[in-house]
Coordinates of C-alpha atoms and ligand atoms in Angstrom, one line a residue:
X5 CA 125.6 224.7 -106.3
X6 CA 124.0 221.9 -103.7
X7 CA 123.7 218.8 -106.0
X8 CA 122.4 215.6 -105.6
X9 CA 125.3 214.4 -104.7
X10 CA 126.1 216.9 -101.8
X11 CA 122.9 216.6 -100.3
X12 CA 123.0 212.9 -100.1
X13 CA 126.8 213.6 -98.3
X14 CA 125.2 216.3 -96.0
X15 CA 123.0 213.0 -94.8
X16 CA 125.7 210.2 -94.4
X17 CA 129.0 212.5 -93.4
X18 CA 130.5 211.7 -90.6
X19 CA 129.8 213.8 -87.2
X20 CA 132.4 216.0 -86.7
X21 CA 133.5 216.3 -90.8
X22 CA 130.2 217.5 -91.6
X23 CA 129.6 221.0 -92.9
X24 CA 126.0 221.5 -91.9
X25 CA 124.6 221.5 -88.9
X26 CA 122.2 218.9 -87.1
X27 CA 119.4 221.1 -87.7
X28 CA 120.7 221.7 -91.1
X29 CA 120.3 217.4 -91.6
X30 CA 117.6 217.0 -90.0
X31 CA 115.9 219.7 -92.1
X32 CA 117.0 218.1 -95.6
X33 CA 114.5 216.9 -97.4
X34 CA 117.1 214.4 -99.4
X35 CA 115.5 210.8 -99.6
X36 CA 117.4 208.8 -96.5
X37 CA 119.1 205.9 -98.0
X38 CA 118.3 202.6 -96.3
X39 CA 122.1 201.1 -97.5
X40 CA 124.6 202.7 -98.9
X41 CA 126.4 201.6 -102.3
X42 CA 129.7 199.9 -102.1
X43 CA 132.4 200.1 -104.8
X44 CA 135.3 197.4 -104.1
X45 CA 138.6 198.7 -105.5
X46 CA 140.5 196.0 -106.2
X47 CA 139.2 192.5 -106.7
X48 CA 142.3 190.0 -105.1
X49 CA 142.4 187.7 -102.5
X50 CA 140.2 189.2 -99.7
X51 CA 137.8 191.5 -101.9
X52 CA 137.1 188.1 -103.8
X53 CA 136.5 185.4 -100.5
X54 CA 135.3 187.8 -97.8
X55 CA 134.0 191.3 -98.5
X56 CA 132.0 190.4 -101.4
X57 CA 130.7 187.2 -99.5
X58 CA 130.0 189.4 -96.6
X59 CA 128.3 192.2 -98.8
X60 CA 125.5 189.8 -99.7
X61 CA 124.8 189.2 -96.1
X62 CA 125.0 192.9 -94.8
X63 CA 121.4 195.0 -93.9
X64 CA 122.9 198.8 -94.2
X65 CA 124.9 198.7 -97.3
X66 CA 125.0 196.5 -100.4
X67 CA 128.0 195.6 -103.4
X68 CA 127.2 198.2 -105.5
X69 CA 130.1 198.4 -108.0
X70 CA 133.7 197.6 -108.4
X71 CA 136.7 199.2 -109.8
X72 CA 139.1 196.7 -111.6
X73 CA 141.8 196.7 -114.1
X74 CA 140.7 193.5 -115.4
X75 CA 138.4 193.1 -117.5
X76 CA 137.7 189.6 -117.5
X77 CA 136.9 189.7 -113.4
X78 CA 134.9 192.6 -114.8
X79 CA 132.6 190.3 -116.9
X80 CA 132.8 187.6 -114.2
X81 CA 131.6 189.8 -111.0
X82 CA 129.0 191.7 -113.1
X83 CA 127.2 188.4 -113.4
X84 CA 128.0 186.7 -110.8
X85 CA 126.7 189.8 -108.2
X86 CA 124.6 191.4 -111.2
X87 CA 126.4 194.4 -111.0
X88 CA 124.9 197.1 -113.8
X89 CA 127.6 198.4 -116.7
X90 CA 127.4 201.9 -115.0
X91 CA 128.6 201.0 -111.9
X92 CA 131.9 199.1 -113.3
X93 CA 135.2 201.8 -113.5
X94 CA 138.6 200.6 -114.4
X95 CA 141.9 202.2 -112.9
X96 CA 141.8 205.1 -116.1
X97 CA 138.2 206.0 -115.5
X98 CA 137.4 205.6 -111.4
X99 CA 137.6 209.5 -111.3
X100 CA 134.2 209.5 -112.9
X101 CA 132.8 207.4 -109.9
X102 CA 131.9 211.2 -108.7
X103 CA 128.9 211.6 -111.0
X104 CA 127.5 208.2 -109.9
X105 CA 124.5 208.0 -107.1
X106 CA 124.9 204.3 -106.8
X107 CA 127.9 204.8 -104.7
X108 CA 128.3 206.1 -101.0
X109 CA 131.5 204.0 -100.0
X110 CA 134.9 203.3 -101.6
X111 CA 136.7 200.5 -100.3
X112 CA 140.4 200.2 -100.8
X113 CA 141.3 196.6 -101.2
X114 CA 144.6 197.0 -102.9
X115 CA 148.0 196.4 -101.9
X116 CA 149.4 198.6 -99.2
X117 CA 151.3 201.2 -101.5
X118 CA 148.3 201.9 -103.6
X119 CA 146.0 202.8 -100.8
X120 CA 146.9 206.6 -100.8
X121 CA 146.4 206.8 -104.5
X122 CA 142.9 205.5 -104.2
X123 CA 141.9 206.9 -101.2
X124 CA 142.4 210.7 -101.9
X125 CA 140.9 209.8 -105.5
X126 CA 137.6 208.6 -103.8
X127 CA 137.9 211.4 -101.6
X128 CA 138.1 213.8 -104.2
X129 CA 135.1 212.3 -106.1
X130 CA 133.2 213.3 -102.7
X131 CA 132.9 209.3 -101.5
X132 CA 133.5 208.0 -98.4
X133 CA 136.4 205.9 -97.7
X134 CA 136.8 202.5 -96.0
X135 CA 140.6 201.1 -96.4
X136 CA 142.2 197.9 -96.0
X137 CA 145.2 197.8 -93.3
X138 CA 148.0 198.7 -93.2
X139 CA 146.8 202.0 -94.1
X140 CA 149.6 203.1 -95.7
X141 CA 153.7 202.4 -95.7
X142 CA 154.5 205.7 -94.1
X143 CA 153.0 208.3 -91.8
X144 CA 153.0 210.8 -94.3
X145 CA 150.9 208.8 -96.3
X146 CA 148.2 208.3 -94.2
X147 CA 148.6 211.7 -92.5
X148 CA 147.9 212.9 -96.2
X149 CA 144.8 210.6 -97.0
X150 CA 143.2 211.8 -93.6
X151 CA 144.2 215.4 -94.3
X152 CA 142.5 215.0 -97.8
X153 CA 139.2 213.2 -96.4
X154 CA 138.8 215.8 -94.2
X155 CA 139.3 218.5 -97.2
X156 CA 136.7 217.0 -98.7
X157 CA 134.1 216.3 -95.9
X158 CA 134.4 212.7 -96.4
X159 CA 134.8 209.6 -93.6
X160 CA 137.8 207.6 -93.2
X161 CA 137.5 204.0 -91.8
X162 CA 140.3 201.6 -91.9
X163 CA 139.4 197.8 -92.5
X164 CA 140.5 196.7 -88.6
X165 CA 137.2 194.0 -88.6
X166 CA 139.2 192.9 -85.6
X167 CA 137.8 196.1 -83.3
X168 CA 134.3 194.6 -84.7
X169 CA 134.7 191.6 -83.0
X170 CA 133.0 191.1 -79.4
X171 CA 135.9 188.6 -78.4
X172 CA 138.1 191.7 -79.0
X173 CA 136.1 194.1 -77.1
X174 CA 136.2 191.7 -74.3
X175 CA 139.3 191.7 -73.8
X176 CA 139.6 195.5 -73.9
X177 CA 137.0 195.4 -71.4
X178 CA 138.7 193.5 -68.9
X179 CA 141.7 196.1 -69.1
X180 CA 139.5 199.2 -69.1
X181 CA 137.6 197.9 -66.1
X182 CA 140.6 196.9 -64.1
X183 CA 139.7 193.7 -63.1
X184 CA 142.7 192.3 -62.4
X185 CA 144.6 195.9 -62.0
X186 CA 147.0 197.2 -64.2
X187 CA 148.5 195.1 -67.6
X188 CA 152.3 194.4 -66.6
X189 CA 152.8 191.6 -69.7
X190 CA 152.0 191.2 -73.2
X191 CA 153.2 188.7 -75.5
X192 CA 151.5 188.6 -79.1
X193 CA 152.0 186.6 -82.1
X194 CA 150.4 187.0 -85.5
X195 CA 151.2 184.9 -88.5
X196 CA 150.9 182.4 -91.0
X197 CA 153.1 180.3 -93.7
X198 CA 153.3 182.3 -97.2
X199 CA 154.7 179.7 -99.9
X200 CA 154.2 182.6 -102.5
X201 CA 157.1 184.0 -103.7
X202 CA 156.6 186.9 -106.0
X203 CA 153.6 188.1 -104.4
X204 CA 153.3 192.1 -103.2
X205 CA 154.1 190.9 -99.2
X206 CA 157.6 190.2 -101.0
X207 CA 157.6 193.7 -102.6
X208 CA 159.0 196.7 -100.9
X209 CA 157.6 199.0 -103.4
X210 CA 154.0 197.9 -103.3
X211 CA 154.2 197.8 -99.4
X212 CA 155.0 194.8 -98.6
X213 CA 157.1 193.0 -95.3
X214 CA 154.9 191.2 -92.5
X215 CA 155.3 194.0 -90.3
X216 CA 153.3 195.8 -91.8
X217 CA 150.5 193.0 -93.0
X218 CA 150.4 190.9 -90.2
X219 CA 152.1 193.2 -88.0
X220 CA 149.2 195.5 -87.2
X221 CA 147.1 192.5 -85.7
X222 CA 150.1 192.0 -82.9
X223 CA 150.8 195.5 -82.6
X224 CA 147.1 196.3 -81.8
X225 CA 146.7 193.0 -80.1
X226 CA 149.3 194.9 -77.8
X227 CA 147.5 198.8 -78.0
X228 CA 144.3 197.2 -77.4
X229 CA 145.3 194.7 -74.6
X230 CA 146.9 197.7 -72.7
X231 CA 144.6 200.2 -74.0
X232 CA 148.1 202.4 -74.0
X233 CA 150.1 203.7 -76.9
X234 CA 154.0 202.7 -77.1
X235 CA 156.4 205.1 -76.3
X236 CA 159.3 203.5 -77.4
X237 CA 160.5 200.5 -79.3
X238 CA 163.3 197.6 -80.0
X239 CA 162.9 195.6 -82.8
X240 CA 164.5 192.7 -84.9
X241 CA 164.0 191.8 -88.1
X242 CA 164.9 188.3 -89.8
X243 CA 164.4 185.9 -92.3
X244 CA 164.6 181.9 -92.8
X245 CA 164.2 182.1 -96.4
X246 CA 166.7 184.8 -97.8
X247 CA 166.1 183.8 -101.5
X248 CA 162.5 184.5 -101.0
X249 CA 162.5 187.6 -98.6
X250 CA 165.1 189.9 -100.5
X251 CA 163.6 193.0 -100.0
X252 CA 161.4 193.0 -97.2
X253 CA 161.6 190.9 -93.4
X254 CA 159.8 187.5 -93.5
X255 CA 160.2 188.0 -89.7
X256 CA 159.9 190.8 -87.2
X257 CA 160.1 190.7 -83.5
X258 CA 159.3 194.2 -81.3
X259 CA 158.8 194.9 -78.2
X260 CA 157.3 197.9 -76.8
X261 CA 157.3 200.0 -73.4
X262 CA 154.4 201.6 -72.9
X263 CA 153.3 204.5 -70.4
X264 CA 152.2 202.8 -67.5
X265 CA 155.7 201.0 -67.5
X266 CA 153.1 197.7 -69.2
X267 CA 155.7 195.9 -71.5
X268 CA 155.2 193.9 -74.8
X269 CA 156.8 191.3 -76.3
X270 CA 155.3 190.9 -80.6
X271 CA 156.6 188.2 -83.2
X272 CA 154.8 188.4 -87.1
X273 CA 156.0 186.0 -89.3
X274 CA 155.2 185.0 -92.6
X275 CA 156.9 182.0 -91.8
X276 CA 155.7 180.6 -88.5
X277 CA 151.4 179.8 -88.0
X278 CA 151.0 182.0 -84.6
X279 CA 147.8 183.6 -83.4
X280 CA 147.4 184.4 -80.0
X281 CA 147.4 186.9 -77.4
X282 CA 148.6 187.2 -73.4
X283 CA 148.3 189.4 -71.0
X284 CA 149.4 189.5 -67.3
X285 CA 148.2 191.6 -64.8
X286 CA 149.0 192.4 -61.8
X287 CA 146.4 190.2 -60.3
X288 CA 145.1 188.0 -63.1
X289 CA 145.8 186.9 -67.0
X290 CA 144.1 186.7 -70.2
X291 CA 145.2 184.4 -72.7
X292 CA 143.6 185.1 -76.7
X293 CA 143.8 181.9 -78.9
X294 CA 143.0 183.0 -81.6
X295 CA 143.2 186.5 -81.3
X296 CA 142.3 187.9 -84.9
X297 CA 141.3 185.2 -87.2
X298 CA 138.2 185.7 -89.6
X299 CA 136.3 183.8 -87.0
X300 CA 136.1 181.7 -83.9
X301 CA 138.1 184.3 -81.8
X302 CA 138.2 182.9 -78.1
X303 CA 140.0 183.3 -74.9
X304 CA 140.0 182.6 -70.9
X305 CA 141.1 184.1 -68.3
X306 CA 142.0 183.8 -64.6
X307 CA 137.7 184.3 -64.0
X308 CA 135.9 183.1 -67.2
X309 CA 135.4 182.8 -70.7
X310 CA 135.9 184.8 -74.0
X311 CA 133.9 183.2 -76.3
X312 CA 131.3 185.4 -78.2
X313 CA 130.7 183.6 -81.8
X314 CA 129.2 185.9 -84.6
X315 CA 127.4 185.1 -87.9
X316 CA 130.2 186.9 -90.0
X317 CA 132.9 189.6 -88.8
X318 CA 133.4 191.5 -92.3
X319 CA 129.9 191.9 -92.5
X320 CA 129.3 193.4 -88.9
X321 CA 132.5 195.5 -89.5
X322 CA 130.9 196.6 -92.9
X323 CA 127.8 197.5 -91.3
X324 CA 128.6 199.2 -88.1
X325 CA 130.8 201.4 -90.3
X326 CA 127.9 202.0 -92.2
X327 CA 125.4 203.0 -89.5
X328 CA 128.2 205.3 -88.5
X329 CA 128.0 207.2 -91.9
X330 CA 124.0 206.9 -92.1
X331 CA 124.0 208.1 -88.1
X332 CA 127.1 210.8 -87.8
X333 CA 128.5 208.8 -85.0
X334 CA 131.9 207.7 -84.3
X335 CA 133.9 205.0 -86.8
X336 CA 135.2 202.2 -84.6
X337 CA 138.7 202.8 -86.6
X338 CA 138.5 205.9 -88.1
X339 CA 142.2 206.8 -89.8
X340 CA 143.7 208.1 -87.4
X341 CA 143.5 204.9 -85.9
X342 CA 144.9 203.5 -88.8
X343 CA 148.1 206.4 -88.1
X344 CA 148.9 205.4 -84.7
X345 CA 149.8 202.0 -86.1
X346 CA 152.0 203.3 -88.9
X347 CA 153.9 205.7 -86.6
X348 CA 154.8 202.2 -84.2
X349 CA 155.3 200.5 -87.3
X350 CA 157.7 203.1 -88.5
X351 CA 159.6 203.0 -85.5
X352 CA 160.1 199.4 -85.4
X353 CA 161.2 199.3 -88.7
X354 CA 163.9 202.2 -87.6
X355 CA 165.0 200.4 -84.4
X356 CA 165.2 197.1 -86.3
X357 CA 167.7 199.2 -88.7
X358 CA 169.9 200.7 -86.0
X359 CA 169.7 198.1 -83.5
X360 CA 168.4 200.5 -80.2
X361 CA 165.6 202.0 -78.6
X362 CA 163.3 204.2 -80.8
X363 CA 160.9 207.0 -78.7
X364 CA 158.2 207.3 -80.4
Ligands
LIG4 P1 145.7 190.4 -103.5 O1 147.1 190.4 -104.1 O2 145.0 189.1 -103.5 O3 144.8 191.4 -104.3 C1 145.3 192.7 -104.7 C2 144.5 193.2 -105.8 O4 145.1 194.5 -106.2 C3 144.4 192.3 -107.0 O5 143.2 192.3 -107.5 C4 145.4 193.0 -108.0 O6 145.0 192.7 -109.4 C5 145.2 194.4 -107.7 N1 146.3 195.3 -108.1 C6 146.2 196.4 -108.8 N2 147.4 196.9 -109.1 C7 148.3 196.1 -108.6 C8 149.7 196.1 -108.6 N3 150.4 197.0 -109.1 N4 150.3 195.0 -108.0 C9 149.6 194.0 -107.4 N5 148.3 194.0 -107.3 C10 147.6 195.0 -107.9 O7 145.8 191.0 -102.1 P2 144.8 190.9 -100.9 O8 145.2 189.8 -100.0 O9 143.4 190.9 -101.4 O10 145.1 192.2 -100.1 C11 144.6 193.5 -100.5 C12 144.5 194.4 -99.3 O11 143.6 193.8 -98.3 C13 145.8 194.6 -98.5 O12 145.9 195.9 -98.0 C14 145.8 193.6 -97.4 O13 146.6 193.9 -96.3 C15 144.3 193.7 -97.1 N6 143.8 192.4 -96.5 C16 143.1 192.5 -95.3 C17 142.7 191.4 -94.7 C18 141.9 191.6 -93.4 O14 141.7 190.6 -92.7 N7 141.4 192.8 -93.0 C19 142.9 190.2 -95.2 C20 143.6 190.1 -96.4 C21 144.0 191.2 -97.0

């Protein structure tokens, strides 16, 4: 059986997870979509200020429906984005999402531990997946929601809107090109001042720990700045506020070797304000400050200027991910991208625990 919702699939899949060939596409006579149907799962914090502000300004895919457990945001986002009844699932009933047109794209927005879950549910209703970072809290987590995309001939893209971000590809210009030879120095910092207290960062079980929320942003400050991937870590983890960060590390510092003999030195905190980024060359530096806020992303270095403003990251990231689906090209950060972080982040977490050197 080829159904609708196949043949609209065969048009947006991504390149190499499609099942037909490019003649095959280019010979369907399924209608082309001009955007693509967003479903938001999970309406906190970011889904709320940024993605579904950014949705409204997108050109290649729209806020087409949300998944809640609430139904009072329910009520409130259906009129406040006039979001039609059919397109609104809770938790019990987001299986169903299969049998619904309206949507091309699930987006993960929930915390960390529930990604996997959600992911290989939207999967398995045939829809495409965009997820928030961290991908997952383990490797075998995220090595099972890329295994199960893949099953199902579905994309994965993970919610780095930093890789998006011209001041970001800058800066991973200037390393690719050489200009100022090889990296020799990193130092990166990423974080911010949490007064919550019971929030899911505090919780192990839902994923929580800076490392791996605002960990990612100076761990691919570091990947991206060298353009390498670590081969072996020391890390230590602390906190200032014990009766607050029982379970997980308000504080992690890590330091990473990488290939080309390039070292790194990282701090996330959800206890110190810290955003930038440094590199040292052999010839030159680069200095990021900020490095991965929502906007106004800038840097110098030893010849000029990063300083490329844009209208609105989320929705460039949300778009360019789109024209990927719509065009079978590659995802900027497709999950696998999302893995190489966790398997770092696993590592650190290890080394932190035993006190030495982790290979990864
Ligand atoms: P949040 O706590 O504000 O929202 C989480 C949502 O999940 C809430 O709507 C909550 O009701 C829902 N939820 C469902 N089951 C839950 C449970 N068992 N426990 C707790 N919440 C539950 O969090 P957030 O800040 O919106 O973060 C969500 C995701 O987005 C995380 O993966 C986070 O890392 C990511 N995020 C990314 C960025 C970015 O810049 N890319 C920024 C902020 C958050």
């Amino acid at each position: 059986m080829f159904n609708r919702r196949d043949a609209l699939k065969s048009i947006i899949v991504g390149g190499a997870a499609s099942v037909f060939s490019p003649n095959t596409l280019l010979a369907s006579t399924a209608p082309k979509k001009e955007k693509l149907g967003i479903a938001l799962v999970g309406l906190g914090y970011y889904s709320t200020d940024l993605l579904a502000p950014a949705l409204q300004m997108t050109e290649k895919c729209y806020l087409a429906g949300i998944v809640t457990g609430t139904p009072e945001k329910a009520e409130k986002w259906k009129q406040k984005y006039n979001i039609p009844d059919k397109n609104i699932y809770n938790y019990q009933n987001f299986d169903s999402i299969a049998n619904n047109p309206d949507i091309d794209v699930v987006y993960v927005v929930l915390p960390p531990s529930m990604h996997k879950e959600y992911t290989i549910r939207a999967a398995k209703a045939g829809k495409h997946v965009f997820c928030e970072k961290p991908m997952a809290p383990s490797v075998s987590d995220c090595m099972a929601m890329i295994k199960t995309c893949n099953d199902n001939k579905v994309s994965l893209a993970i919610g780095y809107r930093c890789q998006h971000d011209p001041n970001t590809q800058e800066f991973m210009r200037i390393t690719k090109e050489k200009l100022y030879g090889k990296v020799r120095m990193v130092a990166c910092g990423t974080g911010y001042f949490d007064n919550r207290t019971t929030h899911w960062k505090q919780n192990k079980a839902l994923g929580g720990g800076v490392m791996g929320d605002m960990g990612v942003y100076a761990l691919q400050g570091a990947r991206l700045a060298t353009g390498e991937e670590p081969i072996a870590v020391t890390a230590q983890a602390s906190t200032t506020r014990p009766e607050i960060y029982k379970e997980v590390e308000e504080t992690m510092m890590f330091q990473l070797q990488f290939p080309s003999g390039a070292l790194a030195a990282c701090h996330t905190s959800f206890g110190i304000q810290m955003n930038y980024l440094q590199v040292n060359y052999e010839r030159g530096w680069l200095r990021m400050d900020s490095l991965s806020n929502y906007s106004g992303n800038k840097g110098s270095h030893s010849k000029g200027i990063i300083d490329f403003p844009i209208k609105n990251q989320q929705a460039k990231q949300l778009d360019e991910d789109c024209m990927a689906l719509m065009n079978s090209t590659q995802l900027i950060a497709p999950g696998e991208e999302g893995l190489r972080d966790i398997k770092v982040v696993e590592a650190i977490y290890k080394a932190a625990q035993n006190g030495g050197t982790v290979k990864i």
